[in-house]
Amino acid sequence: MNQIRTDLAIEVHEMLTEAATELSGVTVHKEQKHNAHISRVKIESLRAQHQMGKPIGNYITVEFPDVNIAEGEDYENLCRTVAEELSALLPLQKHNTVLVVGLGNQNITPDALGPNVVSKLMVTRHLLQYIPDQIGEGIRPVCAISPGVLGITGMETGEVIRGVTDKIHPDAVIVVDALAARSMDRISTTIQLCDTGISPGAGVGNNRKELNKSSLGVPVIAIGVPTVIDAATIATDTLQMATQKEKNSKLCQELAAMDRDEQYTLLKEALPETLNGFMVTPKDVDLFIERVAKVVANGINLALHKNITFQDIAAYTS
């Protein structure tokens, strides 16, 4: 299997299945919850870790039909679904402190998911320190940071986060970042949660030091949303659609005889060197980032602060 870029565990599993690769140590469970389709991938062995290219752990994908959901019952159900899945991955004690990290570059829209999520969180650690009598029951200490990117700050993200965790001693860290996907259908309609941490920039081939339990000393939950897709992957999808429509064409018949990996390799080699690594994002990515950041942020808010309502969140963050 060629290294088609994707950060989604469910897509890696789909590619291996399509290639008829024998998989052991990987279980997949799917269900429908509210208006979302849930896929749970569990990697349980070192062999599976090597095949999947992802650490042993749990990967949950929440797929929803319409990113334009911004309010109403469907929107609230989606937020609750994210909260429920996050709570299952991260069991916390009543007074545990949680640090939320929003990775990415605020100045580049497809990479601005993390900072946008942080701006919509109920940050309460300082309130519980200074005015605890005025804070309601069920509110836990939550703090947040958007560390920026190496090219702007001159500091590795891992260095910044390690310094913060060493100082404030959170009981858990939640990291939010933009991801890359293999399928165009999953751009802007998918949220992945996992308990294995994250390697910032991995989706676009810009690997930095991993943020996980080993590096930070506490459980690290990663939440990501695919915002970009490799140009060669889009071309491959287009090629497959064309071969299905033009079945009488000799050229299309020859292309149809090739599997997806062979088509991807052909297109990758045909792309000029200047376009290698070229990533594509939807034209309305600014609107999508704003809306999906709200879903992720409120999923985190509902998971961390018990018994709060959407009205409580709106009152706090407005």
mmCIF file of C-alpha atoms in Angstrom:
data_model
loop_
_atom_site.group_PDB
_atom_site.id
_atom_site.type_symbol
_atom_site.label_atom_id
_atom_site.label_comp_id
_atom_site.label_asym_id
_atom_site.label_seq_id
_atom_site.Cartn_x
_atom_site.Cartn_y
_atom_site.Cartn_z
ATOM 1 C CA MET A 1 0.000 0.000 0.000
ATOM 2 C CA ASN A 2 1.360 3.424 -0.951
ATOM 3 C CA GLN A 3 1.612 6.126 1.661
ATOM 4 C CA ILE A 4 -1.541 8.035 0.727
ATOM 5 C CA ARG A 5 -1.725 10.826 3.255
ATOM 6 C CA THR A 6 -4.359 10.486 5.926
ATOM 7 C CA ASP A 7 -4.485 11.010 9.669
ATOM 8 C CA LEU A 8 -7.731 9.064 10.063
ATOM 9 C CA ALA A 9 -7.376 5.544 11.463
ATOM 10 C CA ILE A 10 -10.639 4.458 9.846
ATOM 11 C CA GLU A 11 -9.277 5.437 6.416
ATOM 12 C CA VAL A 12 -6.049 3.501 6.978
ATOM 13 C CA HIS A 13 -8.135 0.455 7.914
ATOM 14 C CA GLU A 14 -10.278 0.910 4.792
ATOM 15 C CA MET A 15 -7.192 1.098 2.562
ATOM 16 C CA LEU A 16 -5.695 -2.049 4.086
ATOM 17 C CA THR A 17 -9.014 -3.855 3.703
ATOM 18 C CA GLU A 18 -9.308 -2.779 0.049
ATOM 19 C CA ALA A 19 -5.777 -4.083 -0.545
ATOM 20 C CA ALA A 20 -6.834 -7.439 0.975
ATOM 21 C CA THR A 21 -4.162 -7.091 3.651
ATOM 22 C CA GLU A 22 -4.516 -9.646 6.432
ATOM 23 C CA LEU A 23 -5.091 -7.673 9.617
ATOM 24 C CA SER A 24 -4.839 -9.073 13.114
ATOM 25 C CA GLY A 25 -4.969 -7.108 16.328
ATOM 26 C CA VAL A 26 -7.370 -4.508 14.929
ATOM 27 C CA THR A 27 -11.056 -4.375 15.779
ATOM 28 C CA VAL A 28 -13.626 -2.047 14.225
ATOM 29 C CA HIS A 29 -17.065 -1.337 15.641
ATOM 30 C CA LYS A 30 -19.618 0.947 13.987
ATOM 31 C CA GLU A 31 -22.873 2.429 15.228
ATOM 32 C CA GLN A 32 -25.322 5.245 14.617
ATOM 33 C CA LYS A 33 -25.797 7.774 17.391
ATOM 34 C CA HIS A 34 -28.207 10.708 17.054
ATOM 35 C CA ASN A 35 -27.360 12.247 13.658
ATOM 36 C CA ALA A 36 -23.794 10.898 13.532
ATOM 37 C CA HIS A 37 -22.084 7.720 12.354
ATOM 38 C CA ILE A 38 -19.514 6.438 14.868
ATOM 39 C CA SER A 39 -16.557 4.205 13.949
ATOM 40 C CA ARG A 40 -14.320 2.832 16.701
ATOM 41 C CA VAL A 41 -10.964 1.406 15.667
ATOM 42 C CA LYS A 42 -8.922 -0.345 18.342
ATOM 43 C CA ILE A 43 -5.275 -1.226 17.652
ATOM 44 C CA GLU A 44 -4.236 -3.934 20.090
ATOM 45 C CA SER A 45 -0.923 -5.451 18.939
ATOM 46 C CA LEU A 46 2.540 -4.373 17.817
ATOM 47 C CA ARG A 47 1.969 -6.044 14.448
ATOM 48 C CA ALA A 48 -1.238 -4.063 13.968
ATOM 49 C CA GLN A 49 0.574 -0.912 15.054
ATOM 50 C CA HIS A 50 3.163 -1.504 12.320
ATOM 51 C CA GLN A 51 0.539 -2.278 9.663
ATOM 52 C CA MET A 52 -1.656 0.691 10.531
ATOM 53 C CA GLY A 53 1.245 3.079 11.064
ATOM 54 C CA LYS A 54 -0.418 4.284 14.250
ATOM 55 C CA PRO A 55 0.265 3.618 17.954
ATOM 56 C CA ILE A 56 -1.651 1.030 19.959
ATOM 57 C CA GLY A 57 -4.820 2.633 21.285
ATOM 58 C CA ASN A 58 -8.389 3.703 20.556
ATOM 59 C CA TYR A 59 -9.453 5.826 17.581
ATOM 60 C CA ILE A 60 -13.018 7.125 17.375
ATOM 61 C CA THR A 61 -14.390 8.771 14.245
ATOM 62 C CA VAL A 62 -17.572 10.844 14.404
ATOM 63 C CA GLU A 63 -18.992 11.504 10.934
ATOM 64 C CA PHE A 64 -21.910 13.862 10.445
ATOM 65 C CA PRO A 65 -23.875 14.662 7.287
ATOM 66 C CA ASP A 66 -23.845 18.446 7.320
ATOM 67 C CA VAL A 67 -21.166 20.757 8.683
ATOM 68 C CA ASN A 68 -23.571 23.675 8.220
ATOM 69 C CA ILE A 69 -25.431 22.579 11.342
ATOM 70 C CA ALA A 70 -24.883 25.583 13.594
ATOM 71 C CA GLU A 71 -27.843 25.433 15.954
ATOM 72 C CA GLY A 72 -30.946 23.459 16.832
ATOM 73 C CA GLU A 73 -31.465 19.876 17.962
ATOM 74 C CA ASP A 74 -29.120 18.259 15.418
ATOM 75 C CA TYR A 75 -26.299 20.612 16.386
ATOM 76 C CA GLU A 76 -26.775 19.986 20.107
ATOM 77 C CA ASN A 77 -26.944 16.219 19.573
ATOM 78 C CA LEU A 78 -23.676 16.339 17.627
ATOM 79 C CA CYS A 79 -21.981 18.264 20.442
ATOM 80 C CA ARG A 80 -23.303 15.745 22.979
ATOM 81 C CA THR A 81 -22.027 12.857 20.863
ATOM 82 C CA VAL A 82 -18.524 14.346 20.824
ATOM 83 C CA ALA A 83 -18.779 14.911 24.590
ATOM 84 C CA GLU A 84 -19.859 11.319 25.236
ATOM 85 C CA GLU A 85 -17.029 9.865 23.155
ATOM 86 C CA LEU A 86 -14.490 12.162 24.812
ATOM 87 C CA SER A 87 -15.731 11.229 28.293
ATOM 88 C CA ALA A 88 -15.376 7.534 27.444
ATOM 89 C CA LEU A 89 -11.756 8.056 26.356
ATOM 90 C CA LEU A 90 -10.846 10.250 29.316
ATOM 91 C CA PRO A 91 -12.338 9.215 32.675
ATOM 92 C CA LEU A 92 -11.654 12.015 35.152
ATOM 93 C CA GLN A 93 -12.013 12.561 38.872
ATOM 94 C CA LYS A 94 -14.156 15.446 40.087
ATOM 95 C CA HIS A 95 -11.421 18.033 40.670
ATOM 96 C CA ASN A 96 -8.900 16.966 38.016
ATOM 97 C CA THR A 97 -7.311 19.818 36.062
ATOM 98 C CA VAL A 98 -7.347 19.597 32.260
ATOM 99 C CA LEU A 99 -5.127 21.535 29.860
ATOM 100 C CA VAL A 100 -6.493 22.043 26.335
ATOM 101 C CA VAL A 101 -3.931 22.791 23.620
ATOM 102 C CA GLY A 102 -4.997 24.364 20.334
ATOM 103 C CA LEU A 103 -2.334 23.530 17.762
ATOM 104 C CA GLY A 104 -1.947 25.327 14.461
ATOM 105 C CA ASN A 105 -1.330 28.663 12.807
ATOM 106 C CA GLN A 106 -4.097 31.181 13.424
ATOM 107 C CA ASN A 107 -3.049 33.066 10.267
ATOM 108 C CA ILE A 108 -3.616 30.105 7.914
ATOM 109 C CA THR A 109 -7.311 29.235 7.850
ATOM 110 C CA PRO A 110 -7.117 25.442 7.233
ATOM 111 C CA ASP A 111 -4.611 25.213 10.095
ATOM 112 C CA ALA A 112 -6.529 27.445 12.503
ATOM 113 C CA LEU A 113 -8.848 24.826 14.036
ATOM 114 C CA GLY A 114 -6.945 24.530 17.326
ATOM 115 C CA PRO A 115 -6.776 28.264 18.132
ATOM 116 C CA ASN A 116 -10.444 28.658 17.144
ATOM 117 C CA VAL A 117 -11.488 25.860 19.509
ATOM 118 C CA VAL A 118 -9.493 27.377 22.374
ATOM 119 C CA SER A 119 -11.269 30.725 21.879
ATOM 120 C CA LYS A 120 -14.645 29.019 22.471
ATOM 121 C CA LEU A 121 -13.783 27.055 25.623
ATOM 122 C CA MET A 122 -15.028 27.553 29.164
ATOM 123 C CA VAL A 123 -11.654 28.287 30.786
ATOM 124 C CA THR A 124 -12.134 28.128 34.550
ATOM 125 C CA ARG A 125 -8.884 27.341 36.373
ATOM 126 C CA HIS A 126 -8.302 30.970 37.362
ATOM 127 C CA LEU A 127 -11.904 31.412 38.526
ATOM 128 C CA LEU A 128 -11.723 28.386 40.810
ATOM 129 C CA GLN A 129 -8.505 29.784 42.271
ATOM 130 C CA TYR A 130 -9.699 33.333 42.907
ATOM 131 C CA ILE A 131 -13.512 33.261 43.241
ATOM 132 C CA PRO A 132 -14.410 29.633 44.052
ATOM 133 C CA ASP A 133 -17.544 30.655 45.983
ATOM 134 C CA GLN A 134 -19.078 32.083 42.823
ATOM 135 C CA ILE A 135 -18.521 28.992 40.672
ATOM 136 C CA GLY A 136 -21.280 26.419 40.323
ATOM 137 C CA GLU A 137 -21.095 22.715 41.152
ATOM 138 C CA GLY A 138 -19.669 20.490 38.436
ATOM 139 C CA ILE A 139 -17.275 23.079 36.998
ATOM 140 C CA ARG A 140 -13.741 21.689 36.878
ATOM 141 C CA PRO A 141 -10.456 23.609 36.487
ATOM 142 C CA VAL A 142 -9.736 23.954 32.776
ATOM 143 C CA CYS A 143 -6.920 25.968 31.237
ATOM 144 C CA ALA A 144 -5.964 26.416 27.596
ATOM 145 C CA ILE A 145 -3.141 27.544 25.357
ATOM 146 C CA SER A 146 -2.506 28.110 21.651
ATOM 147 C CA PRO A 147 1.285 27.797 21.386
ATOM 148 C CA GLY A 148 1.556 28.946 17.775
ATOM 149 C CA VAL A 149 3.965 27.353 15.315
ATOM 150 C CA LEU A 150 7.738 27.022 15.149
ATOM 151 C CA GLY A 151 8.129 29.431 12.238
ATOM 152 C CA ILE A 152 6.514 32.252 14.228
ATOM 153 C CA THR A 153 7.594 31.563 17.819
ATOM 154 C CA GLY A 154 10.980 29.920 17.248
ATOM 155 C CA MET A 155 9.971 27.283 19.790
ATOM 156 C CA GLU A 156 8.949 23.683 19.223
ATOM 157 C CA THR A 157 5.335 23.078 20.216
ATOM 158 C CA GLY A 158 6.456 20.139 22.352
ATOM 159 C CA GLU A 159 8.859 22.385 24.273
ATOM 160 C CA VAL A 160 6.142 24.928 25.020
ATOM 161 C CA ILE A 161 3.574 22.350 26.130
ATOM 162 C CA ARG A 162 6.084 20.436 28.234
ATOM 163 C CA GLY A 163 7.028 23.682 29.989
ATOM 164 C CA VAL A 164 3.376 24.460 30.723
ATOM 165 C CA THR A 165 2.581 20.956 32.003
ATOM 166 C CA ASP A 166 5.662 20.983 34.236
ATOM 167 C CA LYS A 167 4.451 24.263 35.751
ATOM 168 C CA ILE A 168 0.700 23.721 36.230
ATOM 169 C CA HIS A 169 0.654 19.895 36.582
ATOM 170 C CA PRO A 170 -2.589 19.069 34.734
ATOM 171 C CA ASP A 171 -4.106 15.622 35.229
ATOM 172 C CA ALA A 172 -4.774 15.297 31.493
ATOM 173 C CA VAL A 173 -4.120 17.135 28.238
ATOM 174 C CA ILE A 174 -6.485 17.489 25.265
ATOM 175 C CA VAL A 175 -4.787 18.461 22.003
ATOM 176 C CA VAL A 176 -6.804 19.850 19.077
ATOM 177 C CA ASP A 177 -5.355 20.032 15.567
ATOM 178 C CA ALA A 178 -6.265 20.103 11.882
ATOM 179 C CA LEU A 179 -5.738 16.816 10.019
ATOM 180 C CA ALA A 180 -5.390 15.484 6.477
ATOM 181 C CA ALA A 181 -7.824 12.988 4.938
ATOM 182 C CA ARG A 182 -7.779 10.537 2.054
ATOM 183 C CA SER A 183 -11.428 10.959 1.068
ATOM 184 C CA MET A 184 -12.974 14.223 -0.120
ATOM 185 C CA ASP A 185 -16.212 13.161 1.573
ATOM 186 C CA ARG A 186 -14.579 13.369 4.996
ATOM 187 C CA ILE A 187 -13.270 16.902 4.665
ATOM 188 C CA SER A 188 -15.283 19.092 7.038
ATOM 189 C CA THR A 189 -17.670 16.299 8.072
ATOM 190 C CA THR A 190 -15.485 14.202 10.372
ATOM 191 C CA ILE A 191 -14.059 14.463 13.880
ATOM 192 C CA GLN A 192 -11.467 11.974 15.141
ATOM 193 C CA LEU A 193 -10.706 11.399 18.821
ATOM 194 C CA CYS A 194 -7.904 9.141 20.061
ATOM 195 C CA ASP A 195 -6.067 8.353 23.297
ATOM 196 C CA THR A 196 -2.607 8.034 21.733
ATOM 197 C CA GLY A 197 -1.633 11.695 21.504
ATOM 198 C CA ILE A 198 -0.556 13.420 18.302
ATOM 199 C CA SER A 199 2.434 14.365 16.174
ATOM 200 C CA PRO A 200 1.871 18.023 15.190
ATOM 201 C CA GLY A 201 1.993 18.606 11.432
ATOM 202 C CA ALA A 202 2.132 14.908 10.533
ATOM 203 C CA GLY A 203 -0.798 15.147 8.127
ATOM 204 C CA VAL A 204 1.082 17.520 5.833
ATOM 205 C CA GLY A 205 4.442 15.773 6.196
ATOM 206 C CA ASN A 206 5.798 18.263 8.737
ATOM 207 C CA ASN A 207 6.455 16.000 11.706
ATOM 208 C CA ARG A 208 7.315 17.572 15.037
ATOM 209 C CA LYS A 209 7.944 16.008 18.431
ATOM 210 C CA GLU A 210 5.017 13.853 19.537
ATOM 211 C CA LEU A 211 2.667 14.997 22.277
ATOM 212 C CA ASN A 212 1.640 11.895 24.220
ATOM 213 C CA LYS A 213 1.707 10.345 27.683
ATOM 214 C CA SER A 214 5.346 9.396 27.268
ATOM 215 C CA SER A 215 6.462 12.958 26.490
ATOM 216 C CA LEU A 216 4.118 14.863 28.830
ATOM 217 C CA GLY A 217 3.686 12.403 31.695
ATOM 218 C CA VAL A 218 -0.136 12.535 31.715
ATOM 219 C CA PRO A 219 -2.885 11.069 29.486
ATOM 220 C CA VAL A 220 -3.141 12.927 26.174
ATOM 221 C CA ILE A 221 -6.324 12.892 24.102
ATOM 222 C CA ALA A 222 -6.090 14.152 20.523
ATOM 223 C CA ILE A 223 -9.074 15.629 18.704
ATOM 224 C CA GLY A 224 -8.710 16.409 15.026
ATOM 225 C CA VAL A 225 -10.755 17.420 12.007
ATOM 226 C CA PRO A 226 -9.542 16.888 8.427
ATOM 227 C CA THR A 227 -9.308 20.213 6.605
ATOM 228 C CA VAL A 228 -6.950 19.350 3.733
ATOM 229 C CA ILE A 229 -6.411 16.570 1.202
ATOM 230 C CA ASP A 230 -3.406 15.669 -0.946
ATOM 231 C CA ALA A 231 -3.777 16.909 -4.547
ATOM 232 C CA ALA A 232 -2.757 13.508 -5.924
ATOM 233 C CA THR A 233 -5.513 11.895 -3.868
ATOM 234 C CA ILE A 234 -8.130 14.225 -5.380
ATOM 235 C CA ALA A 235 -6.804 13.431 -8.844
ATOM 236 C CA THR A 236 -7.049 9.702 -8.082
ATOM 237 C CA ASP A 237 -10.661 10.061 -6.927
ATOM 238 C CA THR A 238 -11.478 12.031 -10.089
ATOM 239 C CA LEU A 239 -9.793 9.388 -12.224
ATOM 240 C CA GLN A 240 -11.842 6.637 -10.617
ATOM 241 C CA MET A 241 -15.084 8.547 -11.172
ATOM 242 C CA ALA A 242 -14.137 9.142 -14.814
ATOM 243 C CA THR A 243 -13.347 5.465 -15.453
ATOM 244 C CA GLN A 244 -16.731 4.481 -14.017
ATOM 245 C CA LYS A 245 -18.573 6.927 -16.299
ATOM 246 C CA GLU A 246 -16.625 6.337 -19.530
ATOM 247 C CA LYS A 247 -16.515 2.548 -19.551
ATOM 248 C CA ASN A 248 -16.329 2.309 -23.353
ATOM 249 C CA SER A 249 -13.148 4.356 -23.620
ATOM 250 C CA LYS A 250 -10.021 2.252 -24.174
ATOM 251 C CA LEU A 251 -7.950 4.599 -22.021
ATOM 252 C CA CYS A 252 -10.494 4.441 -19.207
ATOM 253 C CA GLN A 253 -10.569 0.655 -19.464
ATOM 254 C CA GLU A 254 -6.792 0.545 -19.074
ATOM 255 C CA LEU A 255 -6.953 2.894 -16.100
ATOM 256 C CA ALA A 256 -9.821 0.927 -14.566
ATOM 257 C CA ALA A 257 -7.655 -2.199 -14.702
ATOM 258 C CA MET A 258 -5.229 -0.503 -12.313
ATOM 259 C CA ASP A 259 -5.953 -0.551 -8.598
ATOM 260 C CA ARG A 260 -6.168 2.667 -6.585
ATOM 261 C CA ASP A 261 -2.558 2.453 -5.384
ATOM 262 C CA GLU A 262 -1.276 2.111 -8.952
ATOM 263 C CA GLN A 263 -3.386 5.066 -10.084
ATOM 264 C CA TYR A 264 -2.120 7.146 -7.154
ATOM 265 C CA THR A 265 1.512 6.277 -7.949
ATOM 266 C CA LEU A 266 1.005 7.161 -11.619
ATOM 267 C CA LEU A 267 -0.471 10.558 -10.780
ATOM 268 C CA LYS A 268 2.084 11.257 -8.070
ATOM 269 C CA GLU A 269 4.899 10.643 -10.544
ATOM 270 C CA ALA A 270 3.173 12.769 -13.201
ATOM 271 C CA LEU A 271 2.880 15.795 -10.924
ATOM 272 C CA PRO A 272 5.678 18.352 -11.322
ATOM 273 C CA GLU A 273 8.197 18.461 -8.482
ATOM 274 C CA THR A 274 6.832 21.864 -7.463
ATOM 275 C CA LEU A 275 3.394 20.333 -6.844
ATOM 276 C CA ASN A 276 4.590 17.384 -4.787
ATOM 277 C CA GLY A 277 3.096 17.752 -1.348
ATOM 278 C CA PHE A 278 0.460 20.134 -2.681
ATOM 279 C CA MET A 279 -2.541 20.159 -0.311
ATOM 280 C CA VAL A 280 -6.070 21.317 -1.176
ATOM 281 C CA THR A 281 -8.806 22.726 1.047
ATOM 282 C CA PRO A 282 -12.461 23.744 0.373
ATOM 283 C CA LYS A 283 -13.083 27.330 -0.746
ATOM 284 C CA ASP A 284 -15.467 27.896 2.182
ATOM 285 C CA VAL A 285 -12.943 26.616 4.728
ATOM 286 C CA ASP A 286 -13.241 29.777 6.841
ATOM 287 C CA LEU A 287 -16.943 29.157 7.459
ATOM 288 C CA PHE A 288 -16.384 25.459 8.049
ATOM 289 C CA ILE A 289 -13.558 26.054 10.548
ATOM 290 C CA GLU A 290 -15.738 28.445 12.535
ATOM 291 C CA ARG A 291 -18.646 26.000 12.729
ATOM 292 C CA VAL A 292 -16.746 22.786 13.394
ATOM 293 C CA ALA A 293 -14.587 24.562 15.998
ATOM 294 C CA LYS A 294 -17.798 25.423 17.831
ATOM 295 C CA VAL A 295 -18.876 21.759 17.770
ATOM 296 C CA VAL A 296 -15.499 20.540 19.052
ATOM 297 C CA ALA A 297 -15.278 23.247 21.714
ATOM 298 C CA ASN A 298 -18.771 22.583 23.043
ATOM 299 C CA GLY A 299 -18.120 18.845 22.975
ATOM 300 C CA ILE A 300 -15.120 19.505 25.222
ATOM 301 C CA ASN A 301 -17.106 21.930 27.399
ATOM 302 C CA LEU A 302 -19.915 19.416 27.955
ATOM 303 C CA ALA A 303 -17.476 16.583 28.679
ATOM 304 C CA LEU A 304 -15.381 18.505 31.208
ATOM 305 C CA HIS A 305 -18.056 20.494 33.037
ATOM 306 C CA LYS A 306 -20.897 18.349 34.320
ATOM 307 C CA ASN A 307 -24.537 19.444 34.269
ATOM 308 C CA ILE A 308 -23.947 22.597 32.227
ATOM 309 C CA THR A 309 -26.315 23.657 29.449
ATOM 310 C CA PHE A 310 -25.763 25.302 26.092
ATOM 311 C CA GLN A 311 -27.188 28.457 27.635
ATOM 312 C CA ASP A 312 -24.508 28.310 30.355
ATOM 313 C CA ILE A 313 -21.790 27.957 27.714
ATOM 314 C CA ALA A 314 -23.180 30.849 25.671
ATOM 315 C CA ALA A 315 -23.356 33.075 28.744
ATOM 316 C CA TYR A 316 -19.764 32.270 29.679
ATOM 317 C CA THR A 317 -18.168 32.581 26.244
ATOM 318 C CA SER A 318 -20.131 35.557 24.897
#
